[in-house]
PDB file of C-alpha atoms and ligand atoms in Angstrom:
ATOM      1  CA  MET A   1       0.035   0.041   0.085  1.00 76.00           C
ATOM      2  CA  THR A   2       1.148   3.571  -0.849  1.00 88.00           C
ATOM      3  CA  GLU A   3       0.622   5.868   2.037  1.00 96.00           C
ATOM      4  CA  ILE A   4       0.720   9.155   0.067  1.00 98.00           C
ATOM      5  CA  LEU A   5      -0.092   9.859  -3.563  1.00 98.00           C
ATOM      6  CA  ILE A   6       0.796  13.228  -5.063  1.00 98.00           C
ATOM      7  CA  THR A   7      -0.381  14.713  -8.162  1.00 98.00           C
ATOM      8  CA  GLY A   8       1.469  17.389 -10.031  1.00 98.00           C
ATOM      9  CA  ASN A   9       4.816  16.118  -8.647  1.00 98.00           C
ATOM     10  CA  GLN A  10       6.812  17.957 -11.325  1.00 97.00           C
ATOM     11  CA  GLY A  11       5.504  21.390  -9.996  1.00 97.00           C
ATOM     12  CA  GLN A  12       7.299  23.357  -7.417  1.00 98.00           C
ATOM     13  CA  LEU A  13       5.051  22.361  -4.474  1.00 98.00           C
ATOM     14  CA  GLY A  14       4.541  18.559  -5.604  1.00 98.00           C
ATOM     15  CA  ARG A  15       8.401  18.218  -5.831  1.00 98.00           C
ATOM     16  CA  ALA A  16       8.738  19.464  -2.267  1.00 98.00           C
ATOM     17  CA  VAL A  17       5.992  17.233  -0.932  1.00 98.00           C
ATOM     18  CA  GLU A  18       7.428  14.235  -2.531  1.00 98.00           C
ATOM     19  CA  ARG A  19      11.022  14.915  -1.436  1.00 98.00           C
ATOM     20  CA  LEU A  20       9.923  15.627   2.234  1.00 98.00           C
ATOM     21  CA  ALA A  21       7.477  12.667   2.262  1.00 98.00           C
ATOM     22  CA  ALA A  22      10.313  10.273   1.282  1.00 97.00           C
ATOM     23  CA  LYS A  23      12.679  11.972   3.768  1.00 97.00           C
ATOM     24  CA  ARG A  24      10.144  10.993   6.572  1.00 97.00           C
ATOM     25  CA  GLY A  25      10.322   7.451   5.346  1.00 97.00           C
ATOM     26  CA  LEU A  26       6.825   7.431   4.108  1.00 97.00           C
ATOM     27  CA  SER A  27       5.766   5.308   1.132  1.00 97.00           C
ATOM     28  CA  VAL A  28       4.991   7.916  -1.480  1.00 97.00           C
ATOM     29  CA  SER A  29       4.166   7.802  -5.223  1.00 97.00           C
ATOM     30  CA  GLY A  30       3.767  10.881  -7.466  1.00 97.00           C
ATOM     31  CA  SER A  31       2.567  11.614 -10.916  1.00 96.00           C
ATOM     32  CA  ASP A  32       2.308  14.485 -13.322  1.00 96.00           C
ATOM     33  CA  LEU A  33       0.650  15.350 -16.558  1.00 96.00           C
ATOM     34  CA  ASP A  34       3.028  13.029 -18.666  1.00 95.00           C
ATOM     35  CA  SER A  35       1.816   9.926 -16.467  1.00 95.00           C
ATOM     36  CA  LEU A  36      -1.557  10.938 -15.154  1.00 96.00           C
ATOM     37  CA  ASP A  37      -3.880  13.499 -16.572  1.00 97.00           C
ATOM     38  CA  ILE A  38      -6.233  14.392 -13.593  1.00 98.00           C
ATOM     39  CA  THR A  39      -8.878  15.683 -16.039  1.00 98.00           C
ATOM     40  CA  ASN A  40      -9.222  11.962 -17.164  1.00 98.00           C
ATOM     41  CA  ALA A  41     -11.808  10.340 -14.691  1.00 98.00           C
ATOM     42  CA  PHE A  42     -10.968   6.940 -15.657  1.00 97.00           C
ATOM     43  CA  GLN A  43      -7.205   7.407 -15.116  1.00 97.00           C
ATOM     44  CA  VAL A  44      -7.687   9.018 -11.829  1.00 98.00           C
ATOM     45  CA  GLU A  45      -9.949   6.109 -10.510  1.00 97.00           C
ATOM     46  CA  GLN A  46      -7.440   3.408 -11.797  1.00 97.00           C
ATOM     47  CA  TRP A  47      -4.469   5.132 -10.335  1.00 97.00           C
ATOM     48  CA  ILE A  48      -6.145   5.597  -6.917  1.00 97.00           C
ATOM     49  CA  ALA A  49      -7.661   2.098  -6.638  1.00 96.00           C
ATOM     50  CA  THR A  50      -4.391   0.568  -7.716  1.00 96.00           C
ATOM     51  CA  HIS A  51      -2.355   2.342  -5.061  1.00 96.00           C
ATOM     52  CA  GLN A  52      -5.171   2.299  -2.145  1.00 97.00           C
ATOM     53  CA  PRO A  53      -3.419   5.266  -0.614  1.00 98.00           C
ATOM     54  CA  ARG A  54      -4.281   6.644   2.890  1.00 97.00           C
ATOM     55  CA  THR A  55      -3.950  10.221   1.563  1.00 98.00           C
ATOM     56  CA  VAL A  56      -3.903  11.920  -1.966  1.00 98.00           C
ATOM     57  CA  ILE A  57      -2.337  15.380  -1.955  1.00 98.00           C
ATOM     58  CA  ASN A  58      -3.550  17.317  -4.944  1.00 98.00           C
ATOM     59  CA  CYS A  59      -0.771  19.777  -6.171  1.00 98.00           C
ATOM     60  CA  ALA A  60      -1.645  19.491  -9.825  1.00 98.00           C
ATOM     61  CA  ALA A  61      -3.304  22.786 -11.208  1.00 98.00           C
ATOM     62  CA  PHE A  62      -3.514  25.237 -14.046  1.00 98.00           C
ATOM     63  CA  THR A  63      -1.357  28.004 -12.291  1.00 98.00           C
ATOM     64  CA  ALA A  64      -0.750  30.608 -15.119  1.00 97.00           C
ATOM     65  CA  VAL A  65      -3.142  33.203 -13.499  1.00 98.00           C
ATOM     66  CA  ASP A  66      -3.228  35.474 -16.441  1.00 97.00           C
ATOM     67  CA  ASP A  67      -3.727  32.743 -19.195  1.00 98.00           C
ATOM     68  CA  CYS A  68      -6.743  31.607 -17.135  1.00 98.00           C
ATOM     69  CA  GLU A  69      -8.520  34.755 -18.300  1.00 98.00           C
ATOM     70  CA  THR A  70      -8.539  33.511 -21.856  1.00 98.00           C
ATOM     71  CA  LYS A  71      -8.488  29.795 -21.108  1.00 98.00           C
ATOM     72  CA  GLU A  72     -11.086  29.566 -18.420  1.00 98.00           C
ATOM     73  CA  ASP A  73     -12.615  26.342 -19.737  1.00 98.00           C
ATOM     74  CA  GLU A  74      -9.349  24.545 -19.735  1.00 98.00           C
ATOM     75  CA  ALA A  75      -8.479  25.904 -16.277  1.00 98.00           C
ATOM     76  CA  GLU A  76     -11.930  24.933 -15.025  1.00 98.00           C
ATOM     77  CA  SER A  77     -11.430  21.260 -16.160  1.00 98.00           C
ATOM     78  CA  ILE A  78      -8.115  21.148 -14.270  1.00 98.00           C
ATOM     79  CA  ASN A  79      -8.666  23.262 -11.316  1.00 98.00           C
ATOM     80  CA  GLY A  80     -12.467  22.462 -10.905  1.00 98.00           C
ATOM     81  CA  THR A  81     -13.878  19.368 -12.476  1.00 98.00           C
ATOM     82  CA  ALA A  82     -10.754  17.141 -12.005  1.00 98.00           C
ATOM     83  CA  VAL A  83     -10.793  17.843  -8.143  1.00 98.00           C
ATOM     84  CA  GLY A  84     -14.236  16.133  -8.231  1.00 98.00           C
ATOM     85  CA  TYR A  85     -12.797  13.016 -10.057  1.00 98.00           C
ATOM     86  CA  LEU A  86     -10.081  12.987  -7.284  1.00 98.00           C
ATOM     87  CA  ALA A  87     -12.629  13.415  -4.563  1.00 98.00           C
ATOM     88  CA  GLU A  88     -14.915  10.598  -5.798  1.00 98.00           C
ATOM     89  CA  ALA A  89     -11.821   8.253  -6.242  1.00 98.00           C
ATOM     90  CA  CYS A  90     -10.612   8.855  -2.771  1.00 98.00           C
ATOM     91  CA  HIS A  91     -14.083   8.394  -1.180  1.00 98.00           C
ATOM     92  CA  GLY A  92     -14.325   5.091  -3.192  1.00 97.00           C
ATOM     93  CA  CYS A  93     -11.204   3.746  -1.369  1.00 96.00           C
ATOM     94  CA  GLY A  94     -11.422   5.429   1.957  1.00 97.00           C
ATOM     95  CA  ALA A  95      -8.678   7.869   1.283  1.00 97.00           C
ATOM     96  CA  ARG A  96      -8.473  11.465   2.446  1.00 98.00           C
ATOM     97  CA  LEU A  97      -8.030  14.159  -0.020  1.00 98.00           C
ATOM     98  CA  ILE A  98      -5.800  17.137   0.670  1.00 98.00           C
ATOM     99  CA  HIS A  99      -6.521  19.709  -1.840  1.00 98.00           C
ATOM    100  CA  VAL A 100      -4.315  22.770  -2.377  1.00 98.00           C
ATOM    101  CA  SER A 101      -6.141  25.932  -3.150  1.00 98.00           C
ATOM    102  CA  THR A 102      -5.316  29.785  -3.211  1.00 98.00           C
ATOM    103  CA  ASP A 103      -5.788  33.173  -1.493  1.00 98.00           C
ATOM    104  CA  TYR A 104      -7.183  34.349  -4.846  1.00 98.00           C
ATOM    105  CA  VAL A 105     -10.557  33.050  -3.960  1.00 98.00           C
ATOM    106  CA  PHE A 106     -10.929  36.234  -1.900  1.00 98.00           C
ATOM    107  CA  ASP A 107     -11.665  39.701  -3.422  1.00 98.00           C
ATOM    108  CA  GLY A 108      -9.053  41.371  -1.258  1.00 98.00           C
ATOM    109  CA  THR A 109     -11.233  44.010   0.120  1.00 98.00           C
ATOM    110  CA  LYS A 110     -10.488  43.292   3.798  1.00 98.00           C
ATOM    111  CA  THR A 111      -7.808  45.092   5.614  1.00 97.00           C
ATOM    112  CA  THR A 112      -7.291  42.319   8.370  1.00 98.00           C
ATOM    113  CA  PRO A 113      -6.105  38.674   7.746  1.00 98.00           C
ATOM    114  CA  TYR A 114      -8.682  36.363   6.071  1.00 98.00           C
ATOM    115  CA  VAL A 115      -9.863  33.502   8.223  1.00 98.00           C
ATOM    116  CA  GLU A 116     -11.233  30.279   6.722  1.00 98.00           C
ATOM    117  CA  SER A 117     -14.958  31.271   7.170  1.00 98.00           C
ATOM    118  CA  ASP A 118     -14.756  34.541   5.371  1.00 98.00           C
ATOM    119  CA  PRO A 119     -16.859  34.877   2.315  1.00 98.00           C
ATOM    120  CA  THR A 120     -15.142  34.092  -0.943  1.00 98.00           C
ATOM    121  CA  GLU A 121     -15.534  36.452  -3.897  1.00 98.00           C
ATOM    122  CA  PRO A 122     -12.945  35.690  -6.554  1.00 98.00           C
ATOM    123  CA  THR A 123     -12.185  38.507  -9.025  1.00 97.00           C
ATOM    124  CA  SER A 124     -10.181  36.364 -11.562  1.00 98.00           C
ATOM    125  CA  ALA A 125     -10.915  33.459 -13.753  1.00 98.00           C
ATOM    126  CA  TYR A 126      -8.173  31.502 -11.923  1.00 98.00           C
ATOM    127  CA  GLY A 127      -9.871  32.333  -8.607  1.00 98.00           C
ATOM    128  CA  ARG A 128     -13.219  31.187  -9.897  1.00 98.00           C
ATOM    129  CA  THR A 129     -11.917  27.739 -11.086  1.00 98.00           C
ATOM    130  CA  LYS A 130      -9.950  27.196  -7.835  1.00 98.00           C
ATOM    131  CA  LEU A 131     -13.163  27.955  -5.891  1.00 98.00           C
ATOM    132  CA  ALA A 132     -14.995  25.416  -7.979  1.00 98.00           C
ATOM    133  CA  GLY A 133     -12.277  22.825  -7.070  1.00 98.00           C
ATOM    134  CA  GLU A 134     -12.712  23.697  -3.383  1.00 98.00           C
ATOM    135  CA  ARG A 135     -16.501  23.054  -3.542  1.00 98.00           C
ATOM    136  CA  LEU A 136     -15.969  19.631  -5.406  1.00 98.00           C
ATOM    137  CA  ALA A 137     -13.293  18.713  -2.706  1.00 98.00           C
ATOM    138  CA  ALA A 138     -15.798  19.477  -0.162  1.00 98.00           C
ATOM    139  CA  SER A 139     -18.364  17.177  -1.671  1.00 98.00           C
ATOM    140  CA  VAL A 140     -16.743  14.123   0.108  1.00 98.00           C
ATOM    141  CA  PRO A 141     -16.534  13.880   3.908  1.00 97.00           C
ATOM    142  CA  ASP A 142     -12.778  13.043   4.233  1.00 97.00           C
ATOM    143  CA  HIS A 143     -11.340  16.356   2.747  1.00 98.00           C
ATOM    144  CA  VAL A 144      -8.887  19.038   3.724  1.00 98.00           C
ATOM    145  CA  ILE A 145      -8.695  22.201   1.558  1.00 98.00           C
ATOM    146  CA  VAL A 146      -5.422  24.033   2.300  1.00 98.00           C
ATOM    147  CA  ARG A 147      -5.398  27.632   1.002  1.00 98.00           C
ATOM    148  CA  THR A 148      -1.952  29.140   0.490  1.00 98.00           C
ATOM    149  CA  ALA A 149      -0.299  32.018  -1.443  1.00 98.00           C
ATOM    150  CA  TRP A 150       2.750  33.546  -3.159  1.00 98.00           C
ATOM    151  CA  LEU A 151       4.432  30.322  -3.521  1.00 98.00           C
ATOM    152  CA  TYR A 152       8.212  29.703  -4.374  1.00 98.00           C
ATOM    153  CA  GLY A 153      10.177  26.452  -4.293  1.00 98.00           C
ATOM    154  CA  LEU A 154      13.148  24.599  -5.550  1.00 95.00           C
ATOM    155  CA  GLY A 155      13.071  24.026  -9.333  1.00 92.00           C
ATOM    156  CA  GLY A 156      10.057  26.352  -9.733  1.00 91.00           C
ATOM    157  CA  ARG A 157       9.316  29.423 -11.963  1.00 92.00           C
ATOM    158  CA  ASN A 158       8.449  31.865  -9.307  1.00 97.00           C
ATOM    159  CA  PHE A 159       8.716  35.499  -8.302  1.00 98.00           C
ATOM    160  CA  VAL A 160      12.002  35.017  -6.383  1.00 98.00           C
ATOM    161  CA  GLU A 161      13.696  33.497  -9.423  1.00 98.00           C
ATOM    162  CA  ALA A 162      12.337  36.271 -11.535  1.00 97.00           C
ATOM    163  CA  ILE A 163      13.856  38.970  -9.221  1.00 98.00           C
ATOM    164  CA  ARG A 164      17.143  36.932  -8.988  1.00 97.00           C
ATOM    165  CA  ARG A 165      17.445  36.561 -12.718  1.00 97.00           C
ATOM    166  CA  GLN A 166      17.113  40.329 -13.275  1.00 97.00           C
ATOM    167  CA  ILE A 167      19.704  40.922 -10.659  1.00 97.00           C
ATOM    168  CA  ASP A 168      22.099  38.450 -12.058  1.00 96.00           C
ATOM    169  CA  GLY A 169      21.434  39.748 -15.531  1.00 97.00           C
ATOM    170  CA  GLY A 170      22.746  43.144 -14.612  1.00 95.00           C
ATOM    171  CA  ALA A 171      19.482  45.124 -14.498  1.00 97.00           C
ATOM    172  CA  LYS A 172      20.070  48.728 -13.328  1.00 96.00           C
ATOM    173  CA  GLU A 173      16.699  48.980 -11.451  1.00 97.00           C
ATOM    174  CA  LEU A 174      13.476  47.176 -10.673  1.00 97.00           C
ATOM    175  CA  LYS A 175       9.989  48.331 -10.631  1.00 97.00           C
ATOM    176  CA  VAL A 176       7.755  46.398  -8.310  1.00 97.00           C
ATOM    177  CA  VAL A 177       4.148  46.601  -7.231  1.00 97.00           C
ATOM    178  CA  ALA A 178       3.865  48.044  -3.625  1.00 98.00           C
ATOM    179  CA  ASP A 179       0.142  47.995  -3.194  1.00 97.00           C
ATOM    180  CA  GLN A 180      -0.686  44.322  -2.963  1.00 98.00           C
ATOM    181  CA  HIS A 181      -0.316  42.646   0.351  1.00 98.00           C
ATOM    182  CA  GLY A 182       0.087  38.954   0.893  1.00 98.00           C
ATOM    183  CA  CYS A 183       2.187  36.101   2.598  1.00 98.00           C
ATOM    184  CA  PRO A 184       5.201  34.796   0.565  1.00 98.00           C
ATOM    185  CA  THR A 185       5.352  31.107   1.297  1.00 98.00           C
ATOM    186  CA  PHE A 186       8.237  28.695   0.777  1.00 98.00           C
ATOM    187  CA  CYS A 187       7.063  25.237  -0.643  1.00 98.00           C
ATOM    188  CA  ASP A 188       9.180  23.199   1.657  1.00 98.00           C
ATOM    189  CA  ASP A 189       7.337  24.844   4.665  1.00 98.00           C
ATOM    190  CA  LEU A 190       3.933  24.278   3.028  1.00 98.00           C
ATOM    191  CA  ALA A 191       4.875  20.790   2.144  1.00 98.00           C
ATOM    192  CA  THR A 192       5.822  20.217   5.786  1.00 98.00           C
ATOM    193  CA  ALA A 193       2.435  21.377   6.813  1.00 98.00           C
ATOM    194  CA  LEU A 194       0.585  19.335   4.431  1.00 98.00           C
ATOM    195  CA  LEU A 195       2.405  16.190   5.687  1.00 98.00           C
ATOM    196  CA  ASP A 196       1.597  17.000   9.316  1.00 97.00           C
ATOM    197  CA  LEU A 197      -2.028  17.539   8.250  1.00 97.00           C
ATOM    198  CA  ALA A 198      -2.068  14.088   6.822  1.00 96.00           C
ATOM    199  CA  LYS A 199      -1.405  12.819  10.382  1.00 95.00           C
ATOM    200  CA  VAL A 200      -3.979  14.675  12.337  1.00 94.00           C
ATOM    201  CA  GLU A 201      -7.814  14.490  12.511  1.00 91.00           C
ATOM    202  CA  ALA A 202      -8.600  17.516  10.502  1.00 93.00           C
ATOM    203  CA  HIS A 203     -11.227  18.439   7.999  1.00 95.00           C
ATOM    204  CA  GLY A 204     -12.412  21.399   6.000  1.00 98.00           C
ATOM    205  CA  ILE A 205     -10.664  24.586   5.031  1.00 98.00           C
ATOM    206  CA  ILE A 206      -7.177  25.401   6.539  1.00 98.00           C
ATOM    207  CA  HIS A 207      -5.007  28.330   5.733  1.00 98.00           C
ATOM    208  CA  ALA A 208      -1.327  27.576   5.387  1.00 98.00           C
ATOM    209  CA  VAL A 209       1.237  30.353   4.549  1.00 98.00           C
ATOM    210  CA  ASN A 210       4.478  31.581   6.179  1.00 98.00           C
ATOM    211  CA  SER A 211       4.034  33.873   9.088  1.00 98.00           C
ATOM    212  CA  GLY A 212       4.049  37.660   8.463  1.00 98.00           C
ATOM    213  CA  ASP A 213       2.971  39.677   5.420  1.00 98.00           C
ATOM    214  CA  THR A 214       4.401  41.994   2.998  1.00 98.00           C
ATOM    215  CA  THR A 215       3.981  43.608  -0.439  1.00 98.00           C
ATOM    216  CA  TRP A 216       5.723  42.429  -3.724  1.00 98.00           C
ATOM    217  CA  HIS A 217       7.987  45.243  -3.297  1.00 98.00           C
ATOM    218  CA  GLY A 218       8.843  44.344   0.224  1.00 98.00           C
ATOM    219  CA  PHE A 219       9.438  40.842  -0.975  1.00 98.00           C
ATOM    220  CA  ALA A 220      11.619  41.894  -3.966  1.00 98.00           C
ATOM    221  CA  SER A 221      13.650  44.081  -1.555  1.00 98.00           C
ATOM    222  CA  GLU A 222      14.339  41.168   0.840  1.00 98.00           C
ATOM    223  CA  VAL A 223      15.396  38.889  -2.112  1.00 98.00           C
ATOM    224  CA  ALA A 224      17.907  41.589  -3.103  1.00 98.00           C
ATOM    225  CA  ARG A 225      19.117  42.212   0.495  1.00 98.00           C
ATOM    226  CA  ILE A 226      19.780  38.568   0.975  1.00 98.00           C
ATOM    227  CA  LEU A 227      21.582  38.294  -2.251  1.00 97.00           C
ATOM    228  CA  GLY A 228      23.687  41.190  -1.310  1.00 97.00           C
ATOM    229  CA  SER A 229      22.508  43.396  -4.085  1.00 97.00           C
ATOM    230  CA  SER A 230      22.039  47.166  -3.773  1.00 96.00           C
ATOM    231  CA  ILE A 231      19.835  47.459  -6.963  1.00 97.00           C
ATOM    232  CA  PRO A 232      17.323  50.278  -6.608  1.00 98.00           C
ATOM    233  CA  ILE A 233      13.754  48.993  -6.514  1.00 98.00           C
ATOM    234  CA  GLU A 234      11.009  51.468  -7.349  1.00 98.00           C
ATOM    235  CA  ALA A 235       7.628  50.958  -5.788  1.00 98.00           C
ATOM    236  CA  VAL A 236       4.847  51.166  -8.410  1.00 97.00           C
ATOM    237  CA  THR A 237       1.144  50.698  -8.165  1.00 97.00           C
ATOM    238  CA  THR A 238      -0.907  47.973  -9.566  1.00 96.00           C
ATOM    239  CA  GLN A 239      -2.528  50.518 -11.962  1.00 93.00           C
ATOM    240  CA  ALA A 240       1.075  51.249 -13.397  1.00 91.00           C
ATOM    241  CA  PHE A 241       1.608  47.491 -14.045  1.00 86.00           C
ATOM    242  CA  LEU A 242      -1.691  46.254 -15.302  1.00 89.00           C
ATOM    243  CA  ARG A 243      -1.947  42.605 -16.020  1.00 94.00           C
ATOM    244  CA  PRO A 244      -4.706  40.529 -17.624  1.00 97.00           C
ATOM    245  CA  ALA A 245      -5.907  39.119 -14.414  1.00 97.00           C
ATOM    246  CA  PRO A 246      -6.962  41.281 -11.448  1.00 96.00           C
ATOM    247  CA  ARG A 247      -5.144  40.455  -8.151  1.00 96.00           C
ATOM    248  CA  PRO A 248      -6.524  40.940  -4.693  1.00 97.00           C
ATOM    249  CA  ALA A 249      -5.084  44.128  -3.105  1.00 97.00           C
ATOM    250  CA  TYR A 250      -4.954  42.286   0.320  1.00 98.00           C
ATOM    251  CA  SER A 251      -4.925  38.565   0.618  1.00 98.00           C
ATOM    252  CA  VAL A 252      -3.145  37.949   3.989  1.00 98.00           C
ATOM    253  CA  LEU A 253      -4.330  34.659   5.399  1.00 98.00           C
ATOM    254  CA  ASP A 254      -4.850  34.041   9.120  1.00 98.00           C
ATOM    255  CA  THR A 255      -3.101  30.744  10.147  1.00 98.00           C
ATOM    256  CA  THR A 256      -4.385  30.248  13.705  1.00 98.00           C
ATOM    257  CA  ARG A 257      -6.364  27.079  12.872  1.00 98.00           C
ATOM    258  CA  LEU A 258      -3.175  25.515  11.280  1.00 98.00           C
ATOM    259  CA  GLN A 259      -1.090  26.525  14.317  1.00 98.00           C
ATOM    260  CA  THR A 260      -3.625  24.940  16.729  1.00 97.00           C
ATOM    261  CA  LEU A 261      -3.704  21.627  14.790  1.00 97.00           C
ATOM    262  CA  ARG A 262       0.065  21.427  14.554  1.00 96.00           C
ATOM    263  CA  GLY A 263       1.002  22.915  17.966  1.00 95.00           C
ATOM    264  CA  ARG A 264       3.446  25.444  16.415  1.00 96.00           C
ATOM    265  CA  PRO A 265       3.417  28.468  14.092  1.00 97.00           C
ATOM    266  CA  MET A 266       4.706  28.525  10.461  1.00 98.00           C
ATOM    267  CA  PRO A 267       8.335  30.107  10.248  1.00 98.00           C
ATOM    268  CA  THR A 268       8.316  33.739   9.135  1.00 98.00           C
ATOM    269  CA  TRP A 269       8.509  34.605   5.421  1.00 98.00           C
ATOM    270  CA  GLN A 270      11.764  36.208   5.999  1.00 98.00           C
ATOM    271  CA  ASP A 271      13.402  33.195   7.614  1.00 98.00           C
ATOM    272  CA  ALA A 272      11.912  30.905   4.871  1.00 98.00           C
ATOM    273  CA  LEU A 273      13.260  33.162   2.159  1.00 98.00           C
ATOM    274  CA  ALA A 274      16.849  33.109   3.657  1.00 98.00           C
ATOM    275  CA  ARG A 275      16.682  29.249   3.836  1.00 98.00           C
ATOM    276  CA  TYR A 276      15.471  28.941   0.167  1.00 98.00           C
ATOM    277  CA  LEU A 277      18.153  31.316  -1.247  1.00 97.00           C
ATOM    278  CA  GLN A 278      20.821  29.622   0.804  1.00 94.00           C
ATOM    279  CA  SER A 279      19.772  26.035  -0.406  1.00 89.00           C
TER     280      SER A 279
HETATM  281  N1  NAP B   1       2.282  29.335  -7.298  1.00 87.74           N
HETATM  282  C1  NAP B   1       1.614  30.109  -6.528  1.00 87.74           C
HETATM  283  O1  NAP B   1       2.034  31.160  -6.129  1.00 87.74           O
HETATM  284  C2  NAP B   1       0.368  29.598  -5.748  1.00 87.74           C
HETATM  285  C3  NAP B   1      -0.320  30.300  -4.822  1.00 87.74           C
HETATM  286  C4  NAP B   1      -1.503  29.814  -4.198  1.00 87.74           C
HETATM  287  C5  NAP B   1      -1.932  28.579  -4.525  1.00 87.74           C
HETATM  288  N2  NAP B   1      -1.176  27.763  -5.281  1.00 87.74           N
HETATM  289  C6  NAP B   1      -1.794  26.382  -5.527  1.00 87.74           C
HETATM  290  O2  NAP B   1      -0.735  25.538  -5.102  1.00 87.74           O
HETATM  291  C7  NAP B   1      -0.712  24.381  -5.817  1.00 87.74           C
HETATM  292  C8  NAP B   1       0.731  24.049  -6.420  1.00 87.74           C
HETATM  293  O3  NAP B   1       1.063  25.046  -7.262  1.00 87.74           O
HETATM  294  P1  NAP B   1       2.428  25.231  -7.985  1.00 87.74           P
HETATM  295  O4  NAP B   1       3.093  26.580  -7.794  1.00 87.74           O
HETATM  296  O5  NAP B   1       3.530  24.031  -7.305  1.00 87.74           O
HETATM  297  O6  NAP B   1       2.236  24.852  -9.466  1.00 87.74           O
HETATM  298  P2  NAP B   1       3.038  24.456 -10.573  1.00 87.74           P
HETATM  299  O7  NAP B   1       4.516  24.565 -10.353  1.00 87.74           O
HETATM  300  O8  NAP B   1       2.586  25.163 -11.850  1.00 87.74           O
HETATM  301  O9  NAP B   1       2.753  22.809 -10.756  1.00 87.74           O
HETATM  302  C9  NAP B   1       1.621  22.290 -11.113  1.00 87.74           C
HETATM  303  C10 NAP B   1       1.689  21.019 -11.769  1.00 87.74           C
HETATM  304  O10 NAP B   1       0.503  20.501 -12.197  1.00 87.74           O
HETATM  305  C11 NAP B   1       0.837  19.944 -13.438  1.00 87.74           C
HETATM  306  N3  NAP B   1      -0.494  19.766 -14.218  1.00 87.74           N
HETATM  307  C12 NAP B   1      -1.150  20.699 -14.930  1.00 87.74           C
HETATM  308  N4  NAP B   1      -2.314  20.195 -15.441  1.00 87.74           N
HETATM  309  C13 NAP B   1      -2.296  18.804 -15.167  1.00 87.74           C
HETATM  310  C14 NAP B   1      -3.097  17.680 -15.339  1.00 87.74           C
HETATM  311  N5  NAP B   1      -4.343  17.955 -16.145  1.00 87.74           N
HETATM  312  N6  NAP B   1      -2.990  16.563 -14.750  1.00 87.74           N
HETATM  313  C15 NAP B   1      -1.873  16.374 -14.078  1.00 87.74           C
HETATM  314  N7  NAP B   1      -1.023  17.288 -13.859  1.00 87.74           N
HETATM  315  C16 NAP B   1      -1.204  18.610 -14.253  1.00 87.74           C
HETATM  316  C17 NAP B   1       1.608  20.918 -14.205  1.00 87.74           C
HETATM  317  O11 NAP B   1       2.282  20.391 -15.209  1.00 87.74           O
HETATM  318  P3  NAP B   1       2.619  21.477 -16.493  1.00 87.74           P
HETATM  319  O12 NAP B   1       3.746  22.424 -15.890  1.00 87.74           O
HETATM  320  O13 NAP B   1       3.182  20.501 -17.542  1.00 87.74           O
HETATM  321  O14 NAP B   1       1.325  22.170 -16.871  1.00 87.74           O
HETATM  322  C18 NAP B   1       2.678  21.153 -13.010  1.00 87.74           C
HETATM  323  O15 NAP B   1       3.708  20.194 -12.984  1.00 87.74           O
HETATM  324  C19 NAP B   1      -1.792  24.642  -6.947  1.00 87.74           C
HETATM  325  O16 NAP B   1      -2.929  24.072  -6.482  1.00 87.74           O
HETATM  326  C20 NAP B   1      -1.999  26.024  -7.001  1.00 87.74           C
HETATM  327  O17 NAP B   1      -3.142  26.496  -7.445  1.00 87.74           O
HETATM  328  C21 NAP B   1      -0.151  28.173  -6.027  1.00 87.74           C
END
């Protein structure tokens, strides 16, 4: 029997979950689009029935936020409908589904951290499709929906690497948005939390991000500082840097529930970033 199955194991989070599960000595098996397309209900059912896992951690997703605006049907089938296939297959063999979701299910109009019970109101196609996935995950009793945010991890295409690339490429200055607030989160810390949640009696929605919050500008400034760069970083507004998909202005997540379940807080985002950049 495989204890943990992971979808999207070539993505930045899936890789971290697989590596850290193996390090804990768990029997783990992962797949990605080349071996299992989660939008294929038959493949999903066969894969889960064959492995008879205790837990399935769904890290697969259509994550290109701006592309979702023009490919909402494709995004919906991966981020929404396919989660229903995973949920049904898990239910069929008594496995727990841990499904990863996003802060983009919120509209960002709050000014204090979002708790799990706050009303959702996505403003982007990505957020709508991820919310559809949450609802399908919640259609079976043994589910956990873990909302996270602003992820970066080893081997991933992410904001930290984009800043590092520009610094290494000799950019003279950077312009970074300073009016969106969120929680940068290291995939290794999130993966550790997901594996801990697989062990405890927990159901429903749980917010999991590194502690503290900042803006993209604050995040970029900390990347530069740790890399020893004095590159000027100009603070710009969202309006000056318009993208196809709207982003929430404030999507800080409250992690009290996670902290209670695990008995310890998540590391701060600054500590996590330093560990990532040194690894
Ligand atoms: N990245 C963030 O900042 C962020 C923030 C909040 C929440 N999240 C959520 O966190 C989770 C992990 O994100 P991530 O950053 O690790 O994403 P990622 O690096 O883009 O990894 C997602 C993986 O899923 C694969 N995939 C796509 N369609 C698939 C399908 N039909 N069947 C099987 N696999 C498929 C992708 O393959 P291809 O690359 O070949 O498409 C990729 O390997 C997702 O649920 C995401 O929505 C991410």
